[in-house]
Amino acid sequence: ANDLYHQVLDISRRRNQSLEALGLSLGLAETQLRTWLVVTGSAMFIAMVWVSRHRPGDGLAIACGFVVWAVLVPPVSESHYFGLLLLPITMLVAASAGETDQTTRKLAMAVLVIFACLGPYISIFKDIQEYRVLCWMSLAAWGALLVLAFRARPASGLCIP
């Protein structure tokens, strides 16, 4: 059991798609990884809190952003954990279909196309997991959700049918 525990926490494994593993793929030294994680994770958290306080239009988009953040920050972000992105992806589907703001619709659609095109390849071609593609795609979804929350009208917000 102890060996399995160490495998799950091993950020050098290609299945690990955490922000810390992304830092490793970007060439950061192991001594820099903790700082990378704290700075990146904190910046993401602060951005979500700022948007939720200053643009209280779409709480659901911010909540979905927190789900993405919660998957990326822990070192245990094995690729199968990304099933938790179902709610954020559903939110982007709703935005791409029902949002009146064209910029937001196009951004949501672009992220969905990226997921649709690259998602199957991650499972088929395991070697590309080393580039942390799922982590990059999740960061794109997080950014799109933040834009969606920021651009939402405070009175209406986006309503998922």
CSV table of N, CA and C in Angstrom, one decimal:
chain,number,residue,atom,x,y,z
A,1,ALA,N,0.8,-1.2,0.0
A,1,ALA,CA,0.0,0.0,0.0
A,1,ALA,C,0.9,1.3,0.0
A,2,ASN,N,2.0,1.2,0.7
A,2,ASN,CA,2.9,2.3,0.8
A,2,ASN,C,3.5,2.7,-0.6
A,3,ASP,N,3.8,1.6,-1.4
A,3,ASP,CA,4.3,1.8,-2.8
A,3,ASP,C,3.3,2.5,-3.6
A,4,LEU,N,2.0,2.1,-3.5
A,4,LEU,CA,1.0,2.7,-4.3
A,4,LEU,C,0.8,4.1,-3.9
A,5,TYR,N,0.9,4.4,-2.6
A,5,TYR,CA,0.8,5.8,-2.2
A,5,TYR,C,1.9,6.7,-2.8
A,6,HIS,N,3.1,6.2,-2.9
A,6,HIS,CA,4.2,7.0,-3.5
A,6,HIS,C,4.0,7.1,-5.0
A,7,GLN,N,3.4,6.1,-5.7
A,7,GLN,CA,3.1,6.2,-7.1
A,7,GLN,C,2.1,7.3,-7.4
A,8,VAL,N,1.1,7.4,-6.5
A,8,VAL,CA,0.0,8.4,-6.7
A,8,VAL,C,0.6,9.8,-6.6
A,9,LEU,N,1.5,10.0,-5.6
A,9,LEU,CA,2.1,11.3,-5.4
A,9,LEU,C,3.3,11.6,-6.3
A,10,ASP,N,3.7,10.7,-7.1
A,10,ASP,CA,4.8,10.9,-8.0
A,10,ASP,C,4.5,11.9,-9.1
A,11,ILE,N,4.9,13.1,-9.1
A,11,ILE,CA,4.6,14.1,-10.1
A,11,ILE,C,5.3,13.8,-11.4
A,12,SER,N,6.3,12.9,-11.4
A,12,SER,CA,7.0,12.7,-12.6
A,12,SER,C,6.3,11.7,-13.5
A,13,ARG,N,5.3,11.0,-12.9
A,13,ARG,CA,4.5,10.0,-13.7
A,13,ARG,C,3.7,10.8,-14.7
A,14,ARG,N,3.6,10.3,-16.0
A,14,ARG,CA,2.9,11.0,-17.0
A,14,ARG,C,1.4,11.1,-16.7
A,15,ARG,N,0.8,10.2,-16.0
A,15,ARG,CA,-0.6,10.3,-15.6
A,15,ARG,C,-0.9,11.5,-14.7
A,16,ASN,N,0.1,12.0,-14.0
A,16,ASN,CA,-0.1,13.1,-13.1
A,16,ASN,C,-0.3,14.4,-13.9
A,17,GLN,N,-1.4,15.0,-13.7
A,17,GLN,CA,-1.7,16.2,-14.5
A,17,GLN,C,-1.9,17.5,-13.6
A,18,SER,N,-1.2,17.4,-12.5
A,18,SER,CA,-1.3,18.6,-11.5
A,18,SER,C,-0.5,19.8,-12.0
A,19,LEU,N,-0.8,20.9,-11.3
A,19,LEU,CA,0.0,22.1,-11.7
A,19,LEU,C,1.5,21.9,-11.3
A,20,GLU,N,1.7,21.1,-10.3
A,20,GLU,CA,3.1,20.8,-9.9
A,20,GLU,C,3.8,20.0,-11.0
A,21,ALA,N,3.1,19.0,-11.5
A,21,ALA,CA,3.7,18.2,-12.6
A,21,ALA,C,3.9,19.0,-13.8
A,22,LEU,N,3.0,20.0,-14.1
A,22,LEU,CA,3.2,20.9,-15.2
A,22,LEU,C,4.4,21.7,-15.1
A,23,GLY,N,4.7,22.2,-13.9
A,23,GLY,CA,5.9,22.9,-13.6
A,23,GLY,C,7.2,22.1,-13.9
A,24,LEU,N,7.1,20.8,-13.6
A,24,LEU,CA,8.2,19.8,-13.9
A,24,LEU,C,8.4,19.7,-15.4
A,25,SER,N,7.3,19.6,-16.1
A,25,SER,CA,7.3,19.5,-17.6
A,25,SER,C,7.8,20.8,-18.2
A,26,LEU,N,7.6,21.9,-17.5
A,26,LEU,CA,8.1,23.2,-18.0
A,26,LEU,C,9.6,23.4,-17.8
A,27,GLY,N,10.2,22.4,-17.0
A,27,GLY,CA,11.7,22.5,-16.8
A,27,GLY,C,12.1,23.1,-15.5
A,28,LEU,N,11.1,23.3,-14.6
A,28,LEU,CA,11.5,23.9,-13.3
A,28,LEU,C,12.2,22.8,-12.5
A,29,ALA,N,13.2,23.3,-11.7
A,29,ALA,CA,13.9,22.3,-10.8
A,29,ALA,C,13.0,21.9,-9.6
A,30,GLU,N,13.2,20.8,-9.0
A,30,GLU,CA,12.4,20.3,-7.9
A,30,GLU,C,12.3,21.3,-6.8
A,31,THR,N,13.4,22.1,-6.6
A,31,THR,CA,13.4,23.1,-5.5
A,31,THR,C,12.5,24.2,-5.8
A,32,GLN,N,12.1,24.4,-7.1
A,32,GLN,CA,11.3,25.5,-7.5
A,32,GLN,C,9.8,25.1,-7.6
A,33,LEU,N,9.5,23.8,-7.6
A,33,LEU,CA,8.2,23.4,-7.8
A,33,LEU,C,7.2,23.8,-6.8
A,34,ARG,N,7.6,23.8,-5.5
A,34,ARG,CA,6.7,24.2,-4.4
A,34,ARG,C,6.3,25.7,-4.6
A,35,THR,N,7.3,26.5,-4.9
A,35,THR,CA,7.0,27.9,-5.1
A,35,THR,C,6.1,28.1,-6.3
A,36,TRP,N,6.4,27.4,-7.4
A,36,TRP,CA,5.5,27.5,-8.6
A,36,TRP,C,4.1,27.1,-8.2
A,37,LEU,N,3.9,26.1,-7.5
A,37,LEU,CA,2.5,25.6,-7.1
A,37,LEU,C,1.9,26.7,-6.2
A,38,VAL,N,2.6,27.2,-5.2
A,38,VAL,CA,2.0,28.2,-4.3
A,38,VAL,C,1.6,29.4,-5.1
A,39,VAL,N,2.5,29.9,-5.9
A,39,VAL,CA,2.2,31.2,-6.7
A,39,VAL,C,1.1,31.0,-7.6
A,40,THR,N,1.2,29.9,-8.4
A,40,THR,CA,0.1,29.7,-9.5
A,40,THR,C,-1.2,29.4,-8.8
A,41,GLY,N,-1.2,28.5,-7.9
A,41,GLY,CA,-2.5,28.1,-7.2
A,41,GLY,C,-3.1,29.3,-6.5
A,42,SER,N,-2.3,30.1,-5.8
A,42,SER,CA,-2.7,31.3,-5.1
A,42,SER,C,-3.3,32.4,-6.1
A,43,ALA,N,-2.6,32.6,-7.2
A,43,ALA,CA,-3.0,33.5,-8.2
A,43,ALA,C,-4.4,33.1,-8.8
A,44,MET,N,-4.5,31.8,-9.0
A,44,MET,CA,-5.8,31.3,-9.5
A,44,MET,C,-6.9,31.6,-8.5
A,45,PHE,N,-6.6,31.3,-7.2
A,45,PHE,CA,-7.6,31.5,-6.2
A,45,PHE,C,-8.0,33.0,-6.0
A,46,ILE,N,-7.0,33.8,-6.0
A,46,ILE,CA,-7.2,35.2,-5.8
A,46,ILE,C,-8.0,35.8,-7.0
A,47,ALA,N,-7.7,35.3,-8.2
A,47,ALA,CA,-8.5,35.8,-9.4
A,47,ALA,C,-10.0,35.4,-9.3
A,48,MET,N,-10.2,34.1,-8.8
A,48,MET,CA,-11.6,33.7,-8.6
A,48,MET,C,-12.3,34.5,-7.6
A,49,VAL,N,-11.6,34.8,-6.5
A,49,VAL,CA,-12.3,35.6,-5.4
A,49,VAL,C,-12.5,37.0,-5.9
A,50,TRP,N,-11.6,37.5,-6.6
A,50,TRP,CA,-11.7,38.9,-7.1
A,50,TRP,C,-12.9,39.0,-8.0
A,51,VAL,N,-13.0,38.1,-9.0
A,51,VAL,CA,-14.1,38.1,-9.9
A,51,VAL,C,-15.4,37.9,-9.2
A,52,SER,N,-15.5,37.0,-8.2
A,52,SER,CA,-16.7,36.8,-7.5
A,52,SER,C,-17.2,38.0,-6.7
A,53,ARG,N,-16.2,38.7,-6.2
A,53,ARG,CA,-16.5,39.9,-5.4
A,53,ARG,C,-16.9,41.2,-6.2
A,54,HIS,N,-16.2,41.3,-7.3
A,54,HIS,CA,-16.3,42.5,-8.1
A,54,HIS,C,-17.3,42.4,-9.3
A,55,ARG,N,-17.6,41.2,-9.7
A,55,ARG,CA,-18.5,40.9,-10.8
A,55,ARG,C,-19.4,39.7,-10.4
A,56,PRO,N,-20.4,40.0,-9.5
A,56,PRO,CA,-21.2,38.9,-9.0
A,56,PRO,C,-22.3,38.5,-10.0
A,57,GLY,N,-21.9,38.2,-11.2
A,57,GLY,CA,-22.9,37.9,-12.2
A,57,GLY,C,-23.2,36.4,-12.3
A,58,ASP,N,-22.3,35.6,-12.3
A,58,ASP,CA,-22.5,34.2,-12.5
A,58,ASP,C,-21.8,33.3,-11.5
A,59,GLY,N,-22.4,33.1,-10.4
A,59,GLY,CA,-21.8,32.3,-9.3
A,59,GLY,C,-21.5,30.8,-9.7
A,60,LEU,N,-22.3,30.3,-10.6
A,60,LEU,CA,-22.1,28.9,-11.1
A,60,LEU,C,-20.8,28.8,-11.9
A,61,ALA,N,-20.5,29.8,-12.7
A,61,ALA,CA,-19.2,29.7,-13.4
A,61,ALA,C,-18.1,29.8,-12.5
A,62,ILE,N,-18.1,30.6,-11.4
A,62,ILE,CA,-17.1,30.7,-10.4
A,62,ILE,C,-17.0,29.4,-9.7
A,63,ALA,N,-18.1,28.8,-9.3
A,63,ALA,CA,-18.1,27.5,-8.6
A,63,ALA,C,-17.5,26.4,-9.5
A,64,CYS,N,-17.7,26.4,-10.8
A,64,CYS,CA,-17.1,25.5,-11.7
A,64,CYS,C,-15.6,25.7,-11.8
A,65,GLY,N,-15.2,27.0,-11.8
A,65,GLY,CA,-13.8,27.3,-11.8
A,65,GLY,C,-13.1,26.8,-10.5
A,66,PHE,N,-13.8,26.8,-9.4
A,66,PHE,CA,-13.2,26.3,-8.2
A,66,PHE,C,-13.1,24.8,-8.3
A,67,VAL,N,-14.0,24.1,-9.0
A,67,VAL,CA,-13.8,22.6,-9.2
A,67,VAL,C,-12.6,22.4,-10.0
A,68,VAL,N,-12.4,23.1,-11.0
A,68,VAL,CA,-11.2,22.9,-11.9
A,68,VAL,C,-9.9,23.2,-11.0
A,69,TRP,N,-9.9,24.3,-10.3
A,69,TRP,CA,-8.8,24.6,-9.4
A,69,TRP,C,-8.5,23.5,-8.4
A,70,ALA,N,-9.6,23.0,-7.8
A,70,ALA,CA,-9.4,21.9,-6.8
A,70,ALA,C,-8.8,20.6,-7.4
A,71,VAL,N,-9.0,20.4,-8.7
A,71,VAL,CA,-8.4,19.2,-9.3
A,71,VAL,C,-7.0,19.5,-9.6
A,72,LEU,N,-6.6,20.7,-10.0
A,72,LEU,CA,-5.2,21.0,-10.5
A,72,LEU,C,-4.2,21.2,-9.3
A,73,VAL,N,-4.7,21.7,-8.2
A,73,VAL,CA,-3.7,22.1,-7.1
A,73,VAL,C,-3.1,20.9,-6.4
A,74,PRO,N,-3.9,19.9,-6.0
A,74,PRO,CA,-3.2,18.8,-5.2
A,74,PRO,C,-2.3,18.0,-6.1
A,75,PRO,N,-1.2,17.4,-5.5
A,75,PRO,CA,-0.3,16.7,-6.3
A,75,PRO,C,-0.9,15.4,-6.8
A,76,VAL,N,-2.0,15.0,-6.3
A,76,VAL,CA,-2.7,13.7,-6.7
A,76,VAL,C,-3.7,14.1,-7.8
A,77,SER,N,-3.3,14.5,-9.0
A,77,SER,CA,-4.2,14.8,-10.1
A,77,SER,C,-4.0,13.8,-11.2
A,78,GLU,N,-4.2,12.5,-10.9
A,78,GLU,CA,-4.1,11.5,-11.9
A,78,GLU,C,-5.1,11.7,-12.9
A,79,SER,N,-4.9,11.3,-14.1
A,79,SER,CA,-5.8,11.6,-15.3
A,79,SER,C,-7.2,11.2,-15.0
A,80,HIS,N,-7.5,10.1,-14.3
A,80,HIS,CA,-8.9,9.7,-14.1
A,80,HIS,C,-9.6,10.6,-13.2
A,81,TYR,N,-9.0,11.4,-12.4
A,81,TYR,CA,-9.7,12.4,-11.5
A,81,TYR,C,-10.4,13.5,-12.3
A,82,PHE,N,-10.0,13.7,-13.5
A,82,PHE,CA,-10.5,14.8,-14.3
A,82,PHE,C,-12.0,14.5,-14.8
A,83,GLY,N,-12.5,13.4,-14.4
A,83,GLY,CA,-14.0,13.2,-14.5
A,83,GLY,C,-14.8,14.2,-13.7
A,84,LEU,N,-14.1,14.8,-12.7
A,84,LEU,CA,-14.7,15.9,-12.0
A,84,LEU,C,-15.0,17.1,-12.8
A,85,LEU,N,-14.5,17.2,-14.0
A,85,LEU,CA,-14.7,18.3,-14.9
A,85,LEU,C,-16.0,18.3,-15.6
A,86,LEU,N,-16.8,17.3,-15.3
A,86,LEU,CA,-18.1,17.2,-16.0
A,86,LEU,C,-19.0,18.5,-15.8
A,87,LEU,N,-19.0,18.9,-14.5
A,87,LEU,CA,-19.8,20.2,-14.3
A,87,LEU,C,-19.2,21.4,-15.0
A,88,PRO,N,-17.9,21.6,-14.9
A,88,PRO,CA,-17.4,22.8,-15.6
A,88,PRO,C,-17.6,22.7,-17.1
A,89,ILE,N,-17.4,21.5,-17.7
A,89,ILE,CA,-17.6,21.3,-19.1
A,89,ILE,C,-19.1,21.5,-19.5
A,90,THR,N,-20.0,21.1,-18.7
A,90,THR,CA,-21.4,21.3,-18.9
A,90,THR,C,-21.7,22.8,-18.9
A,91,MET,N,-21.1,23.5,-18.0
A,91,MET,CA,-21.2,24.9,-17.9
A,91,MET,C,-20.8,25.6,-19.2
A,92,LEU,N,-19.7,25.1,-19.8
A,92,LEU,CA,-19.2,25.7,-21.0
A,92,LEU,C,-20.1,25.3,-22.2
A,93,VAL,N,-20.6,24.1,-22.2
A,93,VAL,CA,-21.6,23.7,-23.2
A,93,VAL,C,-22.8,24.7,-23.2
A,94,ALA,N,-23.3,25.0,-22.0
A,94,ALA,CA,-24.4,25.9,-21.9
A,94,ALA,C,-24.1,27.3,-22.3
A,95,ALA,N,-22.9,27.7,-22.0
A,95,ALA,CA,-22.4,29.0,-22.5
A,95,ALA,C,-22.3,29.1,-24.0
A,96,SER,N,-21.8,28.0,-24.6
A,96,SER,CA,-21.6,28.0,-26.0
A,96,SER,C,-22.9,28.0,-26.8
A,97,ALA,N,-23.9,27.5,-26.1
A,97,ALA,CA,-25.2,27.4,-26.8
A,97,ALA,C,-26.2,28.5,-26.4
A,98,GLY,N,-26.1,29.1,-25.2
A,98,GLY,CA,-27.1,30.0,-24.8
A,98,GLY,C,-26.6,31.4,-24.4
A,99,GLU,N,-25.4,31.6,-24.3
A,99,GLU,CA,-24.9,33.0,-24.0
A,99,GLU,C,-25.1,33.9,-25.1
A,100,THR,N,-25.6,35.1,-24.8
A,100,THR,CA,-25.8,36.2,-25.8
A,100,THR,C,-24.5,36.9,-26.2
A,101,ASP,N,-23.6,37.0,-25.3
A,101,ASP,CA,-22.3,37.6,-25.6
A,101,ASP,C,-21.5,36.8,-26.5
A,102,GLN,N,-21.2,37.3,-27.7
A,102,GLN,CA,-20.5,36.5,-28.8
A,102,GLN,C,-19.1,36.1,-28.3
A,103,THR,N,-18.4,37.0,-27.7
A,103,THR,CA,-17.0,36.7,-27.2
A,103,THR,C,-17.0,35.5,-26.3
A,104,THR,N,-18.0,35.5,-25.3
A,104,THR,CA,-18.0,34.4,-24.4
A,104,THR,C,-18.4,33.1,-25.1
A,105,ARG,N,-19.4,33.2,-26.0
A,105,ARG,CA,-19.8,32.0,-26.7
A,105,ARG,C,-18.6,31.4,-27.5
A,106,LYS,N,-17.9,32.2,-28.2
A,106,LYS,CA,-16.8,31.8,-29.0
A,106,LYS,C,-15.7,31.2,-28.1
A,107,LEU,N,-15.4,31.8,-27.0
A,107,LEU,CA,-14.4,31.3,-26.1
A,107,LEU,C,-14.8,29.9,-25.5
A,108,ALA,N,-16.0,29.8,-25.1
A,108,ALA,CA,-16.5,28.5,-24.6
A,108,ALA,C,-16.5,27.5,-25.7
A,109,MET,N,-16.8,27.8,-26.9
A,109,MET,CA,-16.8,26.9,-28.0
A,109,MET,C,-15.4,26.4,-28.3
A,110,ALA,N,-14.4,27.4,-28.3
A,110,ALA,CA,-13.0,27.0,-28.5
A,110,ALA,C,-12.5,26.0,-27.5
A,111,VAL,N,-12.8,26.2,-26.2
A,111,VAL,CA,-12.3,25.3,-25.2
A,111,VAL,C,-13.0,23.9,-25.4
A,112,LEU,N,-14.3,23.9,-25.8
A,112,LEU,CA,-14.9,22.6,-26.0
A,112,LEU,C,-14.3,21.9,-27.2
A,113,VAL,N,-14.0,22.6,-28.2
A,113,VAL,CA,-13.4,22.0,-29.4
A,113,VAL,C,-12.0,21.4,-29.0
A,114,ILE,N,-11.3,22.1,-28.2
A,114,ILE,CA,-10.0,21.6,-27.8
A,114,ILE,C,-10.2,20.3,-27.0
A,115,PHE,N,-11.1,20.3,-26.1
A,115,PHE,CA,-11.4,19.1,-25.3
A,115,PHE,C,-11.9,17.9,-26.3
A,116,ALA,N,-12.7,18.2,-27.2
A,116,ALA,CA,-13.2,17.2,-28.1
A,116,ALA,C,-12.1,16.7,-29.0
A,117,CYS,N,-11.2,17.5,-29.4
A,117,CYS,CA,-10.2,17.1,-30.3
A,117,CYS,C,-9.0,16.4,-29.6
A,118,LEU,N,-8.6,16.9,-28.5
A,118,LEU,CA,-7.4,16.4,-27.8
A,118,LEU,C,-7.8,15.3,-26.8
A,119,GLY,N,-9.0,15.3,-26.2
A,119,GLY,CA,-9.4,14.4,-25.2
A,119,GLY,C,-9.2,12.9,-25.6
A,120,PRO,N,-9.7,12.5,-26.7
A,120,PRO,CA,-9.5,11.1,-27.1
A,120,PRO,C,-8.0,10.7,-27.3
A,121,TYR,N,-7.2,11.6,-27.8
A,121,TYR,CA,-5.8,11.3,-28.1
A,121,TYR,C,-5.0,11.1,-26.8
A,122,ILE,N,-5.4,11.7,-25.7
A,122,ILE,CA,-4.7,11.5,-24.5
A,122,ILE,C,-4.8,10.1,-24.0
A,123,SER,N,-6.0,9.5,-24.3
A,123,SER,CA,-6.2,8.1,-23.9
A,123,SER,C,-5.5,7.1,-24.9
A,124,ILE,N,-5.5,7.5,-26.1
A,124,ILE,CA,-4.9,6.6,-27.2
A,124,ILE,C,-3.4,6.7,-27.2
A,125,PHE,N,-2.9,7.9,-27.2
A,125,PHE,CA,-1.4,8.1,-27.3
A,125,PHE,C,-0.9,8.5,-25.9
A,126,LYS,N,-0.6,7.6,-25.1
A,126,LYS,CA,-0.2,7.8,-23.7
A,126,LYS,C,1.0,8.7,-23.5
A,127,ASP,N,1.9,8.7,-24.5
A,127,ASP,CA,3.1,9.5,-24.4
A,127,ASP,C,2.9,11.0,-24.3
A,128,ILE,N,1.8,11.4,-24.9
A,128,ILE,CA,1.6,12.9,-24.9
A,128,ILE,C,1.1,13.4,-23.5
A,129,GLN,N,0.8,12.4,-22.6
A,129,GLN,CA,0.4,12.8,-21.3
A,129,GLN,C,1.6,13.5,-20.6
A,130,GLU,N,2.8,13.2,-21.0
A,130,GLU,CA,4.0,13.8,-20.4
A,130,GLU,C,4.0,15.3,-20.6
A,131,TYR,N,3.3,15.8,-21.6
A,131,TYR,CA,3.2,17.2,-21.9
A,131,TYR,C,2.1,17.9,-21.0
A,132,ARG,N,1.5,17.1,-20.2
A,132,ARG,CA,0.4,17.6,-19.3
A,132,ARG,C,-0.7,18.3,-20.1
A,133,VAL,N,-1.1,17.7,-21.2
A,133,VAL,CA,-2.1,18.2,-22.1
A,133,VAL,C,-3.5,18.4,-21.3
A,134,LEU,N,-3.8,17.4,-20.5
A,134,LEU,CA,-5.0,17.6,-19.7
A,134,LEU,C,-5.0,18.7,-18.7
A,135,CYS,N,-3.8,19.0,-18.2
A,135,CYS,CA,-3.6,20.1,-17.3
A,135,CYS,C,-3.8,21.4,-18.0
A,136,TRP,N,-3.2,21.5,-19.2
A,136,TRP,CA,-3.3,22.7,-20.1
A,136,TRP,C,-4.8,22.9,-20.5
A,137,MET,N,-5.5,21.8,-20.9
A,137,MET,CA,-6.9,22.0,-21.2
A,137,MET,C,-7.7,22.4,-20.1
A,138,SER,N,-7.4,21.9,-18.9
A,138,SER,CA,-8.1,22.3,-17.7
A,138,SER,C,-7.9,23.8,-17.4
A,139,LEU,N,-6.7,24.3,-17.6
A,139,LEU,CA,-6.4,25.7,-17.4
A,139,LEU,C,-7.2,26.5,-18.4
A,140,ALA,N,-7.3,26.1,-19.6
A,140,ALA,CA,-8.1,26.8,-20.6
A,140,ALA,C,-9.6,26.8,-20.1
A,141,ALA,N,-10.1,25.7,-19.7
A,141,ALA,CA,-11.5,25.7,-19.2
A,141,ALA,C,-11.6,26.6,-18.0
A,142,TRP,N,-10.7,26.6,-17.1
A,142,TRP,CA,-10.7,27.5,-15.9
A,142,TRP,C,-10.8,29.0,-16.4
A,143,GLY,N,-9.9,29.3,-17.3
A,143,GLY,CA,-9.8,30.7,-17.8
A,143,GLY,C,-11.2,31.1,-18.5
A,144,ALA,N,-11.7,30.2,-19.3
A,144,ALA,CA,-13.0,30.5,-19.9
A,144,ALA,C,-14.1,30.7,-18.9
A,145,LEU,N,-14.1,29.9,-17.9
A,145,LEU,CA,-15.1,30.0,-16.8
A,145,LEU,C,-15.0,31.4,-16.1
A,146,LEU,N,-13.7,31.8,-15.9
A,146,LEU,CA,-13.5,33.1,-15.2
A,146,LEU,C,-14.0,34.2,-16.1
A,147,VAL,N,-13.7,34.1,-17.4
A,147,VAL,CA,-14.2,35.1,-18.4
A,147,VAL,C,-15.7,35.1,-18.4
A,148,LEU,N,-16.3,33.9,-18.4
A,148,LEU,CA,-17.8,33.8,-18.4
A,148,LEU,C,-18.4,34.5,-17.1
A,149,ALA,N,-17.8,34.2,-16.0
A,149,ALA,CA,-18.3,34.8,-14.7
A,149,ALA,C,-18.1,36.4,-14.8
A,150,PHE,N,-16.9,36.8,-15.3
A,150,PHE,CA,-16.6,38.2,-15.3
A,150,PHE,C,-17.6,39.0,-16.3
A,151,ARG,N,-17.9,38.4,-17.4
A,151,ARG,CA,-18.7,39.1,-18.4
A,151,ARG,C,-20.2,38.9,-18.2
A,152,ALA,N,-20.6,38.0,-17.3
A,152,ALA,CA,-22.0,37.8,-17.1
A,152,ALA,C,-22.7,39.0,-16.5
A,153,ARG,N,-23.9,39.2,-16.9
A,153,ARG,CA,-24.7,40.4,-16.4
A,153,ARG,C,-25.1,40.0,-15.0
A,154,PRO,N,-24.9,40.9,-14.0
A,154,PRO,CA,-25.3,40.6,-12.6
A,154,PRO,C,-26.7,40.2,-12.4
A,155,ALA,N,-27.6,40.8,-13.2
A,155,ALA,CA,-29.0,40.5,-12.9
A,155,ALA,C,-29.5,39.1,-13.5
A,156,SER,N,-28.9,38.7,-14.6
A,156,SER,CA,-29.4,37.5,-15.2
A,156,SER,C,-28.5,36.3,-15.0
A,157,GLY,N,-27.2,36.4,-15.2
A,157,GLY,CA,-26.3,35.3,-15.2
A,157,GLY,C,-26.7,34.3,-16.2
A,158,LEU,N,-26.0,33.2,-16.3
A,158,LEU,CA,-26.3,32.1,-17.3
A,158,LEU,C,-27.1,31.1,-16.6
A,159,CYS,N,-28.1,30.6,-17.2
A,159,CYS,CA,-29.0,29.6,-16.7
A,159,CYS,C,-28.9,28.4,-17.5
A,160,ILE,N,-28.5,27.3,-16.9
A,160,ILE,CA,-28.4,26.0,-17.6
A,160,ILE,C,-29.8,25.4,-17.7
A,161,PRO,N,-30.2,25.1,-19.0
A,161,PRO,CA,-31.6,24.6,-19.1
A,161,PRO,C,-31.8,23.2,-18.5
